[in-house]
Amino acid sequence: MAKPIDQINWHELEIGSVVTETGNAVQYETGSWRSDKPVVNMRQCIKCGVCWLFCPDMCIVRAEEGHFTANLAYCKGCGICAKECPVGCITMINEEA
Amino acid sequence: MDKYSVFSARLIEQTEYLTSGHRACQGCAEVLAVRLVLKALGRDTIVAMSTGCMEIISSPLPLTSWKLPWIHNAFENSAAVISGCESGMKAMMRKGKLPAKKINFTAMGGDGATADIGMGALSGALERGHDMVYVCYDNEAYMNTGIQRSSSTPYGASTTTSPAGKASMGQHTQKKNMTQVAVAHNIPYVATACPSFPFDLIDKVKRAAEMPGPAYVHIMSVCPTGWRIPPEDAIRYGRLAVDSCMFPLYEVVNGKYRLTYRPNPIIPIRDYLSGQGRYRHLTEPDIEKINDMVGREYQRIVKMSDEV
Amino acid sequence: MSTVRRGVEVSIAMADAVAQADVDVIAAYPITPQTHIVEHLADIVAEGELDAEFVPVESEHSAMSVCCGSSAVGARTFTSTSSQGLALMSEIFFIAAAMRFPIVMALANRSLSSPLSIWNDHTDVMMVRDAGWIHIFVENGQEAYDSIFYAFRIAEDPQVMLPVAINLDGFILTHMVEPVVYEDNDLIKKYIPEFKMKNTLHPDHPVSMGCFAMPEIYTETQMSREAGVVNSYPVILKAWEEWGGLTGRHYKPVETHRVEDAEYCIVTMGSFGETAMEVADQLREEGEKIGVVKIRLWRPFPFEELRKAVLGKKYLIVIDRAISFGGPGGPLALEIRSALYNKKGAPSIVNYVAGLAGRDVSRKDFRDIILEGKKKAASDDTDGFILYGLRG
Ligand SMILES: Cc1ncc(C[n+]2csc(CCOP(=O)(O)OP(=O)(O)O)c2C)c(N)n1
Ligand code: SF4
Ligand code: SF4
Ligand code: SF4
Ligand SMILES: [Mg+2]
């Protein structure tokens, strides 16, 4: 886990400022960018994974029963999954609502 | 969507080599393209990336979205940097300093990095014959610096440095045909792709990596921010670009052309242009002109593909 | 092979040294007066005498980019350039240092356009003074040959991890035929063993290199660089000490000649040093109490050694080979003035800029500079700089 950016001392940096902890950007949760969130109607879902395939934020995960749902920690609410779902079982719902 | 994908999305490589937490805009299809390219390349890959949206959004020190070995050096030189990686590893493996292994040396850049400022470095690398794949993510402008025109911005598009106005219809030059520039290097593999056609894209990137020698893949990457479309339409606009023949999907294998997808029916160019903020100012004659240009280029590729 | 002495062009000796250093990658682009170095390396590789990738790039910008790439995978990497080539690659020259790639470069110093000139001065290197490379100046063929080995030794030290530029005067040195002692390969192997970099690009241990920095962290990245350059100093001294032990040829950051009892000194950098010594010897015979100070290590700058050598002297006559237009004088004089400012016993400094773009500076010229400089210093006429030999 990388320290917050404003707490790193200069001698804690790797030579050349190389980052050795790969994929540590998961520390940064982009879910707060969202105004609408995707909600899946599990009964209609055909478990095809198209939503997963097209999500630019790699935040759709497959649940045990085979359904796909968005990890709201990262989902930016772009609405692509809802638009591309072949059976139209994803609805974008306003967070405030 | 390819009808096929409804049934086979789950066949695609599950591992993600780019992680969540990246800072691309909502609905960015360029980052989706990166994600899919990496799935196609797999673990044994080294990526050299040019300055641009994809670099900035994936590597804010001390964080990185990359799970593969990744290097960013400058804007115009990812092809030269990957040439160096390939040469260094080749020498060290030959000399027994490193265990031999097949590695996918991959350079990536935006359309600005590729068709403008990095053209010389790319041409040099392709000509020298390094075993590498160059991937151009074409969102048709310099997006990272705020939507300025590049030589890959299409005719008629309004950008911040080719603005439409009373005396201008926006970009008044034709889009540079970067794919053909790559073909002119007589390299083993050149292809176009679009993340709206993920299976086609993954196939092509795999082939590019498997072919010994240099390969070039030009990926139409929809940018909702720069094109001024709703983010949820990013995949749809990629599909419209292909189905209107604005962006034909084809490959050139050892000089032989093959269309990998033939839109049927071809949708009117108007359906692609309308709805995009960057084309909102276009008049009927402008659209007619674009229609002619697009049709000519598509027919040319059809002809080349049909030649046996 | 054991130690042999050869009469050889300095560029060839350098290329031979690069081959003995068993480099993995050479990126090459032609530009006078550096070209003989890479041409000879191309021959060596073509003859199978060195197992390396010779990458004939399409520009110097790409030469340095290739060097960054090959260094990033841990390959020992060499390149060479001059003048316009350096200017074109300067963007990546800075990045190579920031990313801490232990590249070694022979920089055959040459003037910058315009007007176009292929001849020697130091305007090219001064342009990249602040890039964060280690800069060393060599004076003769033997030093040029030796420098390749200690440059790799210093660059690849885990505490240093910085690129090293070996500056040698174009034509004046690169094209000279001189006697050079070649060392045995076994000695070289011992001195610079195969090198293993800590963080390299490899699928078995992925890392991210060249991440983007926000204002909250950029300052820290720069301090890390500064520390790298400063901390290279003891490593450089140690590398030279060991080289001296092995070969009997000793190097110091500041070389001095008849300085101990000197009343005043002339300060040079690069191949002017040899002429300066000859002229100083002559003047000594005439009763002038003069010494010669030669700056070998330009970055990190040897503040302490310089002070040790010159504090207490009356005057310094500093010869620069580059102009800082509208600035306070030549870059060397500027550095020396600030190193001595407010120090007890600081000499007064007169600055000459001479030998621009290969303009000959003869022994007689040196004599004139020294005697006139001394007079100026004695009468406190020390502002700015004098463009020596200027007509009109
Ligand atoms: C030498 C240099 N010139 C200009 C820039 C500024 N710059 C950084 S990214 C960029 C635009 C990138 O455009 P493109 O390659 O199309 O990638 P995109 O951001 O659109 O994905 C520009 C102009 C730079 N970093 N370096
Ligand atoms: S795209 Fe729709 S049907 Fe397919 S898995 Fe996702 S939610 Fe279910
Ligand atoms: S709304 Fe966008 S980010 Fe959220 S899960 Fe759907 S596709 Fe992914
Ligand atoms: S500007 Fe466009 S390409 Fe860049 S991150 Fe945003 S959507 Fe993606
Ligand atoms: Mg772009």
Coordinates of N, CA and C in Angstrom, one line a residue, chain A residues 2-5 8 13 17-30 33-36 46-60 62 66 68 71 74 76-81 83-86, chain B residues 1-2 5-10 12-16 18-29 31-32 35-36 39 58 60-68 195-199 202 230-236 239:
Chain A
A2 N 0.7 2.1 -1.0 CA 1.5 3.3 -1.1 C 1.0 4.3 -0.1
K3 N 2.0 5.1 0.4 CA 1.6 6.2 1.3 C 0.8 7.3 0.5
P4 N 0.1 8.1 1.2 CA -0.5 9.2 0.5 C 0.6 10.1 -0.1
I5 N 0.3 10.7 -1.3 CA 1.3 11.4 -2.1 C 2.0 12.5 -1.3
I8 N 5.0 11.2 1.4 CA 6.2 10.5 1.0 C 7.4 11.4 1.0
L13 N 11.6 7.3 -2.0 CA 11.3 7.0 -3.4 C 12.4 6.0 -3.9
S17 N 12.4 7.0 -9.3 CA 11.0 7.0 -8.9 C 10.2 5.9 -9.5
V18 N 10.9 4.8 -9.6 CA 10.2 3.6 -10.1 C 9.1 3.1 -9.1
V19 N 8.0 2.7 -9.6 CA 7.0 2.1 -8.7 C 7.0 0.6 -8.8
T20 N 7.3 0.0 -7.7 CA 7.5 -1.5 -7.7 C 6.2 -2.2 -7.3
E21 N 5.3 -1.5 -6.7 CA 4.0 -2.2 -6.3 C 3.0 -2.0 -7.5
T22 N 2.9 -3.1 -8.3 CA 2.1 -2.9 -9.5 C 0.6 -2.9 -9.2
G23 N -0.1 -2.2 -10.0 CA -1.5 -2.1 -9.9 C -2.0 -1.5 -8.6
N24 N -1.2 -0.7 -7.9 CA -1.6 -0.2 -6.6 C -2.6 1.0 -6.8
A25 N -2.9 1.3 -8.1 CA -3.9 2.4 -8.3 C -5.3 2.0 -7.7
V26 N -5.5 0.7 -7.4 CA -6.7 0.3 -6.8 C -7.0 1.0 -5.5
Q27 N -5.9 1.6 -4.9 CA -6.1 2.4 -3.7 C -7.0 3.6 -4.0
Y28 N -7.0 4.0 -5.2 CA -7.7 5.3 -5.5 C -9.1 4.9 -6.0
E29 N -10.1 5.1 -5.2 CA -11.5 4.7 -5.6 C -12.2 5.8 -6.4
T30 N -12.6 5.4 -7.6 CA -13.1 6.4 -8.5 C -14.7 6.5 -8.4
W33 N -16.8 9.7 -8.4 CA -17.1 10.5 -9.6 C -18.5 10.4 -10.0
R34 N -19.2 9.4 -9.5 CA -20.4 8.9 -10.1 C -21.7 9.8 -9.7
S35 N -22.6 10.0 -10.6 CA -23.9 10.5 -10.2 C -25.0 9.5 -10.4
D36 N -24.8 8.6 -11.4 CA -25.8 7.5 -11.6 C -25.1 6.2 -11.4
I46 N -29.0 -12.6 -18.4 CA -28.7 -13.9 -19.0 C -27.3 -14.3 -18.8
K47 N -26.6 -13.5 -18.0 CA -25.2 -13.9 -17.5 C -24.2 -14.0 -18.7
C48 N -24.4 -13.1 -19.7 CA -23.6 -13.2 -20.9 C -22.2 -12.5 -20.7
G49 N -22.1 -11.5 -19.8 CA -20.8 -10.9 -19.5 C -20.5 -9.7 -20.4
V50 N -21.4 -9.3 -21.3 CA -21.2 -8.2 -22.2 C -20.9 -6.9 -21.4
C51 N -21.6 -6.7 -20.3 CA -21.3 -5.5 -19.5 C -19.9 -5.5 -19.0
W52 N -19.5 -6.7 -18.5 CA -18.1 -6.9 -18.1 C -17.1 -6.5 -19.2
L53 N -17.4 -7.0 -20.4 CA -16.5 -6.9 -21.5 C -16.2 -5.4 -21.9
F54 N -17.3 -4.6 -21.8 CA -17.2 -3.2 -22.3 C -16.9 -2.2 -21.2
C55 N -16.9 -2.6 -19.9 CA -16.6 -1.6 -18.9 C -15.2 -1.1 -18.9
P56 N -15.1 0.2 -19.1 CA -13.7 0.8 -19.2 C -13.0 0.9 -17.9
D57 N -13.7 0.6 -16.8 CA -13.1 0.7 -15.5 C -12.9 -0.6 -14.8
M58 N -13.0 -1.7 -15.5 CA -12.8 -3.0 -15.0 C -13.5 -3.2 -13.7
C59 N -14.7 -2.7 -13.6 CA -15.3 -2.8 -12.2 C -16.5 -3.7 -12.2
I60 N -16.8 -4.4 -13.3 CA -17.9 -5.3 -13.2 C -17.4 -6.7 -12.8
R62 N -18.1 -10.8 -11.5 CA -19.1 -11.9 -11.6 C -19.3 -12.5 -10.2
G66 N -23.3 -16.3 -11.1 CA -23.1 -16.1 -12.5 C -23.5 -14.7 -13.0
F68 N -23.5 -10.6 -13.2 CA -22.5 -9.6 -13.2 C -23.0 -8.3 -12.5
N71 N -18.8 -3.1 -9.2 CA -18.2 -2.7 -8.0 C -18.2 -1.2 -7.8
Y74 N -15.5 1.6 -7.6 CA -14.8 2.1 -8.8 C -15.7 2.6 -9.9
K76 N -17.7 4.5 -12.4 CA -17.8 5.9 -12.6 C -19.2 6.3 -13.1
G77 N -20.0 5.3 -13.3 CA -21.4 5.6 -13.7 C -21.5 6.1 -15.2
C78 N -20.7 5.6 -16.0 CA -20.7 6.0 -17.4 C -21.9 5.6 -18.2
G79 N -22.5 4.4 -17.8 CA -23.7 4.0 -18.4 C -23.5 3.1 -19.6
I80 N -22.3 2.7 -19.9 CA -22.0 1.9 -21.0 C -22.6 0.5 -20.8
C81 N -22.5 -0.1 -19.6 CA -23.0 -1.4 -19.4 C -24.5 -1.4 -19.6
K83 N -26.3 0.6 -21.5 CA -26.5 0.8 -23.0 C -26.3 -0.5 -23.8
E84 N -25.2 -1.3 -23.4 CA -24.8 -2.4 -24.2 C -25.4 -3.7 -23.8
C85 N -26.0 -3.8 -22.6 CA -26.6 -5.1 -22.1 C -27.6 -5.5 -23.2
P86 N -27.4 -6.7 -23.7 CA -28.3 -7.2 -24.8 C -29.8 -7.4 -24.4
Chain B
M1 N -23.1 -4.5 -31.8 CA -22.1 -5.5 -31.3 C -22.0 -6.7 -32.2
D2 N -20.8 -7.4 -32.3 CA -20.8 -8.6 -33.1 C -21.8 -9.5 -32.3
S5 N -20.5 -11.9 -29.8 CA -20.0 -11.6 -28.5 C -21.0 -11.8 -27.3
V6 N -22.3 -11.7 -27.7 CA -23.3 -12.0 -26.7 C -23.1 -13.3 -26.0
F7 N -22.6 -14.2 -26.8 CA -22.5 -15.6 -26.2 C -21.1 -15.9 -25.8
S8 N -20.1 -15.1 -26.1 CA -18.8 -15.5 -25.9 C -17.9 -14.5 -25.0
A9 N -18.6 -13.5 -24.5 CA -17.8 -12.5 -23.7 C -17.0 -13.3 -22.7
R10 N -17.6 -14.3 -22.2 CA -16.9 -15.0 -21.0 C -15.7 -15.8 -21.5
I12 N -13.3 -14.6 -23.1 CA -12.2 -13.7 -23.1 C -11.4 -13.8 -21.8
E13 N -10.0 -13.7 -22.0 CA -9.1 -13.7 -20.9 C -9.7 -12.9 -19.7
Q14 N -9.7 -13.5 -18.6 CA -10.3 -12.9 -17.4 C -9.3 -11.9 -16.7
T15 N -8.0 -12.3 -16.8 CA -7.0 -11.5 -16.0 C -7.0 -10.0 -16.5
E16 N -7.0 -9.1 -15.6 CA -6.9 -7.7 -16.0 C -5.4 -7.3 -15.7
L18 N -4.5 -4.1 -16.4 CA -4.7 -2.7 -16.1 C -5.7 -2.6 -15.0
T19 N -5.5 -2.0 -13.9 CA -6.4 -2.1 -12.8 C -7.4 -0.9 -12.7
S20 N -8.4 -1.1 -12.0 CA -9.4 0.0 -11.7 C -8.6 1.1 -10.9
G21 N -9.2 2.2 -10.8 CA -8.5 3.3 -10.1 C -7.8 4.2 -11.0
H22 N -7.8 3.9 -12.3 CA -7.3 4.8 -13.3 C -8.2 6.0 -13.4
R23 N -7.7 7.1 -14.0 CA -8.4 8.4 -14.0 C -9.0 8.8 -15.3
A24 N -9.2 7.9 -16.2 CA -9.8 8.2 -17.5 C -11.2 8.7 -17.3
C25 N -11.7 9.6 -18.2 CA -13.0 10.1 -18.1 C -14.1 9.0 -18.1
Q26 N -15.3 9.3 -17.7 CA -16.4 8.3 -17.8 C -16.5 7.9 -19.2
G27 N -16.6 6.6 -19.4 CA -17.0 6.1 -20.8 C -15.8 6.2 -21.8
C28 N -14.6 6.3 -21.3 CA -13.4 6.4 -22.2 C -13.2 5.1 -22.9
A29 N -13.4 5.1 -24.2 CA -13.2 3.8 -25.0 C -11.7 3.7 -25.3
V31 N -9.3 3.9 -23.0 CA -8.8 3.0 -21.9 C -9.3 1.6 -22.1
L32 N -10.5 1.5 -22.6 CA -11.1 0.2 -22.8 C -10.2 -0.5 -23.9
R35 N -7.2 -1.8 -22.3 CA -7.5 -3.0 -21.5 C -7.6 -4.3 -22.3
L36 N -8.3 -4.1 -23.5 CA -8.4 -5.3 -24.3 C -7.1 -5.7 -25.0
K39 N -5.2 -7.7 -22.6 CA -5.7 -9.1 -22.5 C -5.2 -9.9 -23.6
S58 N -3.0 6.7 -16.0 CA -2.7 5.3 -15.4 C -1.5 5.4 -14.5
P60 N -0.3 8.1 -11.9 CA 0.0 9.3 -11.0 C 0.9 8.8 -9.8
L61 N 2.2 9.1 -9.9 CA 3.1 8.7 -8.8 C 2.5 9.0 -7.4
P62 N 2.5 8.1 -6.4 CA 3.2 6.8 -6.4 C 2.3 5.7 -6.8
L63 N 1.2 6.0 -7.6 CA 0.3 4.9 -8.0 C 0.5 4.5 -9.4
T64 N 0.1 3.3 -9.7 CA 0.2 2.8 -11.1 C -1.0 1.8 -11.3
S65 N -1.6 1.9 -12.5 CA -2.6 0.9 -12.8 C -2.0 -0.3 -13.5
W66 N -0.7 -0.2 -13.8 CA -0.1 -1.3 -14.6 C 0.3 -2.5 -13.8
K67 N 0.0 -3.6 -14.3 CA 0.4 -4.9 -13.7 C 1.5 -5.5 -14.6
L68 N 1.7 -4.9 -15.7 CA 2.8 -5.4 -16.6 C 4.0 -4.5 -16.5
P195 N -12.4 -1.1 -30.2 CA -12.9 -1.9 -29.1 C -14.4 -2.2 -29.1
S196 N -15.2 -1.5 -30.0 CA -16.6 -1.9 -30.1 C -16.7 -3.3 -30.8
F197 N -15.6 -3.8 -31.3 CA -15.5 -5.1 -31.9 C -14.4 -5.9 -31.2
P198 N -14.7 -6.2 -30.0 CA -13.6 -6.7 -29.1 C -12.9 -8.0 -29.6
F199 N -13.7 -8.9 -30.2 CA -13.1 -10.2 -30.6 C -12.2 -9.9 -31.7
I202 N -9.0 -8.3 -30.4 CA -8.1 -9.2 -29.6 C -7.4 -10.2 -30.6
P230 N -22.5 11.6 -25.3 CA -22.7 11.1 -23.9 C -21.8 9.9 -23.7
P231 N -21.2 9.7 -22.5 CA -20.3 8.6 -22.2 C -20.9 7.2 -22.5
E232 N -22.2 7.1 -22.3 CA -22.7 5.7 -22.5 C -22.8 5.3 -24.0
D233 N -22.5 6.3 -24.9 CA -22.6 6.0 -26.3 C -21.2 5.7 -26.9
A234 N -20.2 5.6 -26.0 CA -18.9 5.4 -26.6 C -18.8 4.1 -27.4
I235 N -19.4 3.0 -27.0 CA -19.2 1.8 -27.7 C -20.1 1.9 -29.0
R236 N -21.2 2.5 -28.9 CA -22.1 2.6 -30.0 C -21.5 3.5 -31.1
R239 N -19.0 1.5 -33.1 CA -19.8 0.6 -34.0 C -20.3 1.4 -35.3

